[in-house]
Amino acid sequence: MEIFSNLLLGFQVALTPFNLLMCLVGVLLGTLIGVLPGVGPVATIAMLLPITFNLNPIGALIMLAGIYYGAQYGGSTTAILVNLPGESSSVVTCLDGYQMARQGRAGPALATAALGSFFAGCVATLVVAMFAPPLAEVALKFGPAEYFSLMVLGLVAAVVLAHGSLLKAIAMVILGLLLGLVGTDVNSGVLRFAFNISELADGIGFVTVAMGMFGLAEIITNLEHTETREVFTSKVKHLWPTKEDWKRLWGPVLRGTFLGSALGILPGGGALLASFGAYTLEKKVSKYSHEFGKGAIEGVAAPESANNAGAQTSFIPLLTLGIPSNAVMALMIGAMMIQGIAPGPQVMTERKELFWGMIASMWVGNLMLVVLNLPLIGMWIKLLTVPYRILYPSILVFMAIGVYSLSNNPFDVFLMSIFGLLGYVCVKLECEPAPMILGFILGPLMEENLRRAMLLSRGDPMTFIQKPISAGFIIASVILLVIIALPALRKKREEVFVEE
Amino acid sequence: MKIKGPKEFWAGLMFIAFGLFFLIGSQINYQMGTAVRMGPGYFPSVLGGILAVLGVLVLVDAFVEDGPKVPKFNFRPLVMILIACLAFAYTLKPLGLIGAIAALVFIGAFGGHEFKFKEVTILTVVLVIFSVLVFVKGLTLPFPIWPAFME
Amino acid sequence: MMRRALAALALFSAAAAACAQAWPTKPIRLIAPYAAGGPIDISARLIAPKLQEALGQPVIVENRPGAGGNIGADLVAKSAPDGYTLVIGAIATHAINPWLFSGLPYDPIKDFRHVALIVQVPNVLVVNNELPARSVGELIALAKAQPGKLDFASGSTGSTGHLAGEMFKLMTGTYMVHIPYKGAAPAVADLMAGRVHLIFDNLASALPNVKAGKVRAIAVTTRQRSAFLPELPTLDESGLRGFDMTTWWGVMAPGKTPQAVVERLHAEVFRALESPDVRQRLRAMGSEVPAVRTPEAFTAFVASELKTYGDLVKRSGAKPD
């Protein structure tokens, strides 16, 4: 079995003391920046690149990869504890994770996130090891038409994220799509809705919107309630998931891992959809769907597993084709090139020790992360007992520094404040931000792919149906739409009958 | 006509406003193009239109269905927190991390329920030390630490 | 009168020289007008430690991304001309954007001292493996046989890849459809999968897939052949006389920076470029040591590039607004 000899080679590389150290440094640093809102892996890896020039290539890449998936672990911590999604993947973790924290169940939420991520990471690493080349071929089958149809499915699914009015949720998705269009139009290069503000030329940053709509709005709303001074219940029930929790956990973790591994392969934004998709799926299949948005443990388990699985499998297009699936992967390409390694198909054959060493290190890194994170839970929970009047200015400082550092420009902080205001108004009007954020992320991708597909097909919309993968997504979207709309319609009809 | 659902009413108006803004804005400024070569105005026009229509539907709902009142706006935390963020952003270059964090924490603290000068001062010092160590020394963000006039 | 003026002039230049000798007395900011981790940022971070060592003051790389690099470039154009704020100016900020964006807030020639060109990367014309064309001549014939059937991809509207394609169309009188992407990576993916037919990609990013046989390179866009693919013909020798395009960037300072400071900086930047480790890393990015060797030559180079792209942007209709 070649795979075993390859994995053996990988572990020999990954387990050398130096590479172990690099891996540890990477995951520690990743966890730290993941926990700090706003400062993301992209900025950190970029700043560390020059330091890696003098390391050996394998050690350097192992460390950088560690920062990437370490940040995914750390990011969920902040999402759960203080409702701050630092990464697009942790937006959905906020929905139920933060509610669990407010109910004194931060411990189980964090443990679920860590264990779910670990399981997903292990499985996804195995997937990368066994199927990387054939899966890369699958990724290449996705062109503009397929991506557009996938985005449509994602948007329909976004509506499920809301637990209130369906109509308002759809409107919020559209609003998100529109806000995502601000900036330079990819196809024509025209600046849209930028009001001659050059800072808006590259569009509105995700972190800025998420910090404003979730973080700032949450702090302002919390400060309003004059009678309840503490935001979190002081009674922390337990640190670990209960027996009941365990029973509810494993299904979502399995499904999340599967969905995340599959979507992570797609370089054009597939991984973005992983956590959203997993959450939607659970909300539809779960017996406890009425608890979603109010602290359902499935709502943490599924998206966390999905996003970590996706983080691992998103290395597939990088390692096999040299195509980066996100900004972090683009940086890894930069790091490889600086080291004199041409990222591309030859890495797997010509630099076996690098390819397999990295895969093995991902597993080692995931193990380190879970060992590291579980004991930390106790400390995080202590943090919630800090009085809110101390906690919120500290959160504000970290948010402001993080957002400012995005492009060293006060404008981003200004924009965050605007979105804080919008988020606050939305809270008052019961318009939920999560569907909007998904629309915001997908909007530009969707338009870009739609227009590109139309250009390539010379204006024939049948292209979306003639291509089998694309057609599959369109059909799935229609089915999902019916599933979502039917209960709502039925409810309306019942109400009408009652009134009569 | 009586407004039965105030939340829906205002939400509807908000969506209509945003929808019309994008619809009219793109009609005036950007080319629509054709379905083959969609211009930069195509997508935002269509979406803006849809949003405005959805806004009208939400608005209609407000007159049909009973809904909860819009909770009162409490302006103190809202204004103070937003000003605190802006103060940080625009004082960072002239006053350094020390001045900017102090500005944020002090103004932000006024948005809370109680303001204890000593506690806020200690918090500022702790946050400054932490931020300098982690962000400036550790992550090497190019932030000035001291105010510009003291360098 | 004349003598007094001369004396004043002498005094003035002495003061300037003294000032330059004292320079630098405080940290220097090197603005990278693009996101961290990109090739421009990486090269800035490569030379910064070398400059720091030579100048005895910290050289801090600061990313100021936005508006195609215009935000960072404008910041430096409007900074005090004291040698403490520098920028990595590039083909986009100093040759293409002035034509692409109306109302650019800076003048790419007058508002800058062009200190040292540091990187020059050729573009390569790469086609999908299934495409029957194996040479530039065959590609032109194919494009002429089926006008409007071929698609060429680029990393963005107004990028060098896009403009190289437009130049190709102009010079050959063919018509191909431009398909813009967000960055070169997805464009290359679609090229490999055969959804688009060709792309003018920068050498470093194209090289691995060319070597692995996933796509086929048929020409290089520079006047001279590239040392990285010496067997690859140039477009110039394939019949497109005068075709010469590179992607470049270099260190620049605000317009009124004293000559002495510019010269000192130029010398130190070149010393950094010639150190073996920097050279090796820049080679890995596909860059050979630039032939432009003085600040004045750099200014002349920028001016000629500015003119070339002005004509090209106008004729190609790439202008967005």
CSV table of C-alpha atoms in Angstrom, one decimal, chain A residues 115-285:
chain,number,residue,atom,x,y,z
A,115,LEU,CA,-13.9,18.1,19.7
A,116,GLY,CA,-16.0,18.5,16.6
A,117,SER,CA,-13.1,20.3,14.9
A,118,PHE,CA,-10.7,17.7,15.9
A,119,PHE,CA,-12.8,14.9,14.6
A,120,ALA,CA,-13.4,16.7,11.4
A,121,GLY,CA,-9.7,17.6,11.0
A,122,CYS,CA,-8.7,14.0,11.4
A,123,VAL,CA,-11.2,12.8,8.8
A,124,ALA,CA,-10.4,15.6,6.4
A,125,THR,CA,-6.7,15.0,6.7
A,126,LEU,CA,-7.3,11.4,5.7
A,127,VAL,CA,-9.3,12.5,2.8
A,128,VAL,CA,-6.5,14.8,1.6
A,129,ALA,CA,-4.0,12.0,2.0
A,130,MET,CA,-6.0,9.4,0.1
A,131,PHE,CA,-7.9,11.3,-2.6
A,132,ALA,CA,-6.1,14.6,-3.2
A,133,PRO,CA,-5.4,14.1,-7.0
A,134,PRO,CA,-8.8,12.8,-8.1
A,135,LEU,CA,-10.6,15.4,-5.9
A,136,ALA,CA,-8.5,18.1,-7.6
A,137,GLU,CA,-9.9,16.9,-10.9
A,138,VAL,CA,-13.4,17.3,-9.5
A,139,ALA,CA,-12.6,20.8,-8.4
A,140,LEU,CA,-11.6,21.7,-12.0
A,141,LYS,CA,-15.0,20.6,-13.2
A,142,PHE,CA,-16.4,23.7,-11.4
A,143,GLY,CA,-16.6,26.6,-13.8
A,144,PRO,CA,-18.5,29.9,-13.6
A,145,ALA,CA,-21.9,28.2,-14.3
A,146,GLU,CA,-21.4,25.6,-11.6
A,147,TYR,CA,-20.3,28.2,-9.1
A,148,PHE,CA,-23.2,30.4,-9.8
A,149,SER,CA,-25.7,27.6,-9.3
A,150,LEU,CA,-23.9,26.6,-6.1
A,151,MET,CA,-24.2,30.2,-4.8
A,152,VAL,CA,-27.9,30.2,-5.6
A,153,LEU,CA,-28.3,27.0,-3.5
A,154,GLY,CA,-26.3,28.7,-0.8
A,155,LEU,CA,-28.5,31.8,-0.8
A,156,VAL,CA,-31.7,29.8,-0.6
A,157,ALA,CA,-30.1,28.0,2.3
A,158,ALA,CA,-29.3,31.3,3.9
A,159,VAL,CA,-33.0,32.0,4.5
A,160,VAL,CA,-33.1,29.0,6.8
A,161,LEU,CA,-30.6,30.7,9.1
A,162,ALA,CA,-33.2,33.1,10.2
A,163,HIS,CA,-35.7,32.0,12.8
A,164,GLY,CA,-38.2,34.9,12.5
A,165,SER,CA,-40.0,36.3,9.5
A,166,LEU,CA,-39.2,34.6,6.2
A,167,LEU,CA,-39.9,37.7,4.2
A,168,LYS,CA,-37.5,39.8,6.2
A,169,ALA,CA,-34.9,37.1,6.0
A,170,ILE,CA,-35.1,37.2,2.2
A,171,ALA,CA,-34.9,40.9,2.2
A,172,MET,CA,-31.8,40.8,4.4
A,173,VAL,CA,-30.1,38.4,2.1
A,174,ILE,CA,-30.8,40.8,-0.8
A,175,LEU,CA,-29.5,43.7,1.2
A,176,GLY,CA,-26.4,41.7,1.9
A,177,LEU,CA,-26.0,40.9,-1.8
A,178,LEU,CA,-26.3,44.6,-2.7
A,179,LEU,CA,-23.8,45.8,0.0
A,180,GLY,CA,-21.4,43.2,-1.3
A,181,LEU,CA,-21.4,44.9,-4.7
A,182,VAL,CA,-19.9,48.1,-3.4
A,183,GLY,CA,-16.5,48.7,-4.9
A,184,THR,CA,-14.8,48.0,-8.2
A,185,ASP,CA,-16.8,45.9,-10.6
A,186,VAL,CA,-14.7,42.9,-11.6
A,187,ASN,CA,-16.0,42.8,-15.2
A,188,SER,CA,-15.9,46.4,-16.2
A,189,GLY,CA,-13.6,48.0,-13.6
A,190,VAL,CA,-16.3,50.6,-12.8
A,191,LEU,CA,-16.5,51.8,-9.2
A,192,ARG,CA,-19.9,51.2,-7.9
A,193,PHE,CA,-21.6,53.0,-5.0
A,194,ALA,CA,-18.2,54.2,-3.7
A,195,PHE,CA,-19.1,57.9,-3.6
A,196,ASN,CA,-15.6,58.9,-4.7
A,197,ILE,CA,-14.2,57.4,-1.5
A,198,SER,CA,-11.1,55.7,-2.6
A,199,GLU,CA,-11.1,53.4,0.5
A,200,LEU,CA,-14.3,51.9,-0.9
A,201,ALA,CA,-12.7,51.0,-4.2
A,202,ASP,CA,-11.9,47.4,-3.0
A,203,GLY,CA,-15.3,47.0,-1.5
A,204,ILE,CA,-16.4,46.7,2.1
A,205,GLY,CA,-14.4,44.2,4.1
A,206,PHE,CA,-16.1,41.2,5.6
A,207,VAL,CA,-14.5,41.7,9.0
A,208,THR,CA,-15.7,45.3,9.2
A,209,VAL,CA,-19.3,44.3,8.5
A,210,ALA,CA,-19.2,41.3,10.9
A,211,MET,CA,-17.6,43.3,13.7
A,212,GLY,CA,-20.2,46.0,13.3
A,213,MET,CA,-23.3,44.0,12.8
A,214,PHE,CA,-22.5,41.4,15.4
A,215,GLY,CA,-19.9,42.8,17.9
A,216,LEU,CA,-20.8,46.4,18.2
A,217,ALA,CA,-24.5,46.0,17.9
A,218,GLU,CA,-24.4,43.3,20.7
A,219,ILE,CA,-22.4,45.5,23.0
A,220,ILE,CA,-24.7,48.5,22.5
A,221,THR,CA,-27.8,46.3,23.1
A,222,ASN,CA,-26.3,44.8,26.2
A,223,LEU,CA,-25.6,48.2,27.7
A,224,GLU,CA,-29.1,49.3,27.1
A,225,HIS,CA,-30.7,47.0,29.7
A,226,THR,CA,-30.2,49.0,32.8
A,227,GLU,CA,-31.8,46.5,35.1
A,228,THR,CA,-29.8,43.4,34.2
A,229,ARG,CA,-26.2,44.4,34.8
A,230,GLU,CA,-24.6,41.1,33.9
A,231,VAL,CA,-24.9,39.7,30.5
A,232,PHE,CA,-24.0,36.2,31.3
A,233,THR,CA,-25.5,34.0,34.0
A,234,SER,CA,-23.1,33.6,36.8
A,235,LYS,CA,-24.1,30.0,37.4
A,236,VAL,CA,-21.9,28.0,35.1
A,237,LYS,CA,-23.6,24.6,35.0
A,238,HIS,CA,-20.8,22.4,33.8
A,239,LEU,CA,-17.7,22.4,31.7
A,240,TRP,CA,-18.4,19.3,29.7
A,241,PRO,CA,-21.2,18.3,27.4
A,242,THR,CA,-23.7,16.2,29.2
A,243,LYS,CA,-24.7,12.6,28.2
A,244,GLU,CA,-27.7,14.1,26.5
A,245,ASP,CA,-25.5,16.5,24.6
A,246,TRP,CA,-23.2,13.7,23.4
A,247,LYS,CA,-26.2,11.9,22.0
A,248,ARG,CA,-27.2,14.9,20.0
A,249,LEU,CA,-23.7,15.7,18.9
A,250,TRP,CA,-22.4,12.9,16.8
A,251,GLY,CA,-24.9,13.1,13.9
A,252,PRO,CA,-24.3,16.8,13.3
A,253,VAL,CA,-20.5,16.3,13.6
A,254,LEU,CA,-20.5,13.5,11.0
A,255,ARG,CA,-22.7,15.4,8.5
A,256,GLY,CA,-20.8,18.6,9.1
A,257,THR,CA,-17.5,16.8,8.4
A,258,PHE,CA,-18.8,15.3,5.2
A,259,LEU,CA,-20.2,18.6,3.9
A,260,GLY,CA,-17.2,20.6,4.9
A,261,SER,CA,-14.7,18.1,3.3
A,262,ALA,CA,-16.7,18.2,0.1
A,263,LEU,CA,-17.1,21.9,-0.2
A,264,GLY,CA,-13.6,22.7,1.0
A,265,ILE,CA,-12.2,21.2,-2.2
A,266,LEU,CA,-13.8,23.9,-4.4
A,267,PRO,CA,-11.4,26.8,-4.8
A,268,GLY,CA,-13.9,29.4,-5.8
A,269,GLY,CA,-15.6,30.0,-2.5
A,270,GLY,CA,-16.9,26.5,-1.7
A,271,ALA,CA,-15.3,26.5,1.8
A,272,LEU,CA,-17.3,29.7,2.6
A,273,LEU,CA,-20.5,27.8,2.2
A,274,ALA,CA,-19.4,24.9,4.4
A,275,SER,CA,-20.4,26.1,7.8
A,276,PHE,CA,-23.5,27.9,6.5
A,277,GLY,CA,-24.5,24.7,4.7
A,278,ALA,CA,-23.9,22.5,7.6
A,279,TYR,CA,-26.0,24.7,9.9
A,280,THR,CA,-28.9,24.8,7.4
A,281,LEU,CA,-28.8,21.0,7.0
A,282,GLU,CA,-29.0,20.4,10.7
A,283,LYS,CA,-31.8,22.9,11.2
A,284,LYS,CA,-33.8,21.0,8.6
A,285,VAL,CA,-33.1,17.4,9.7
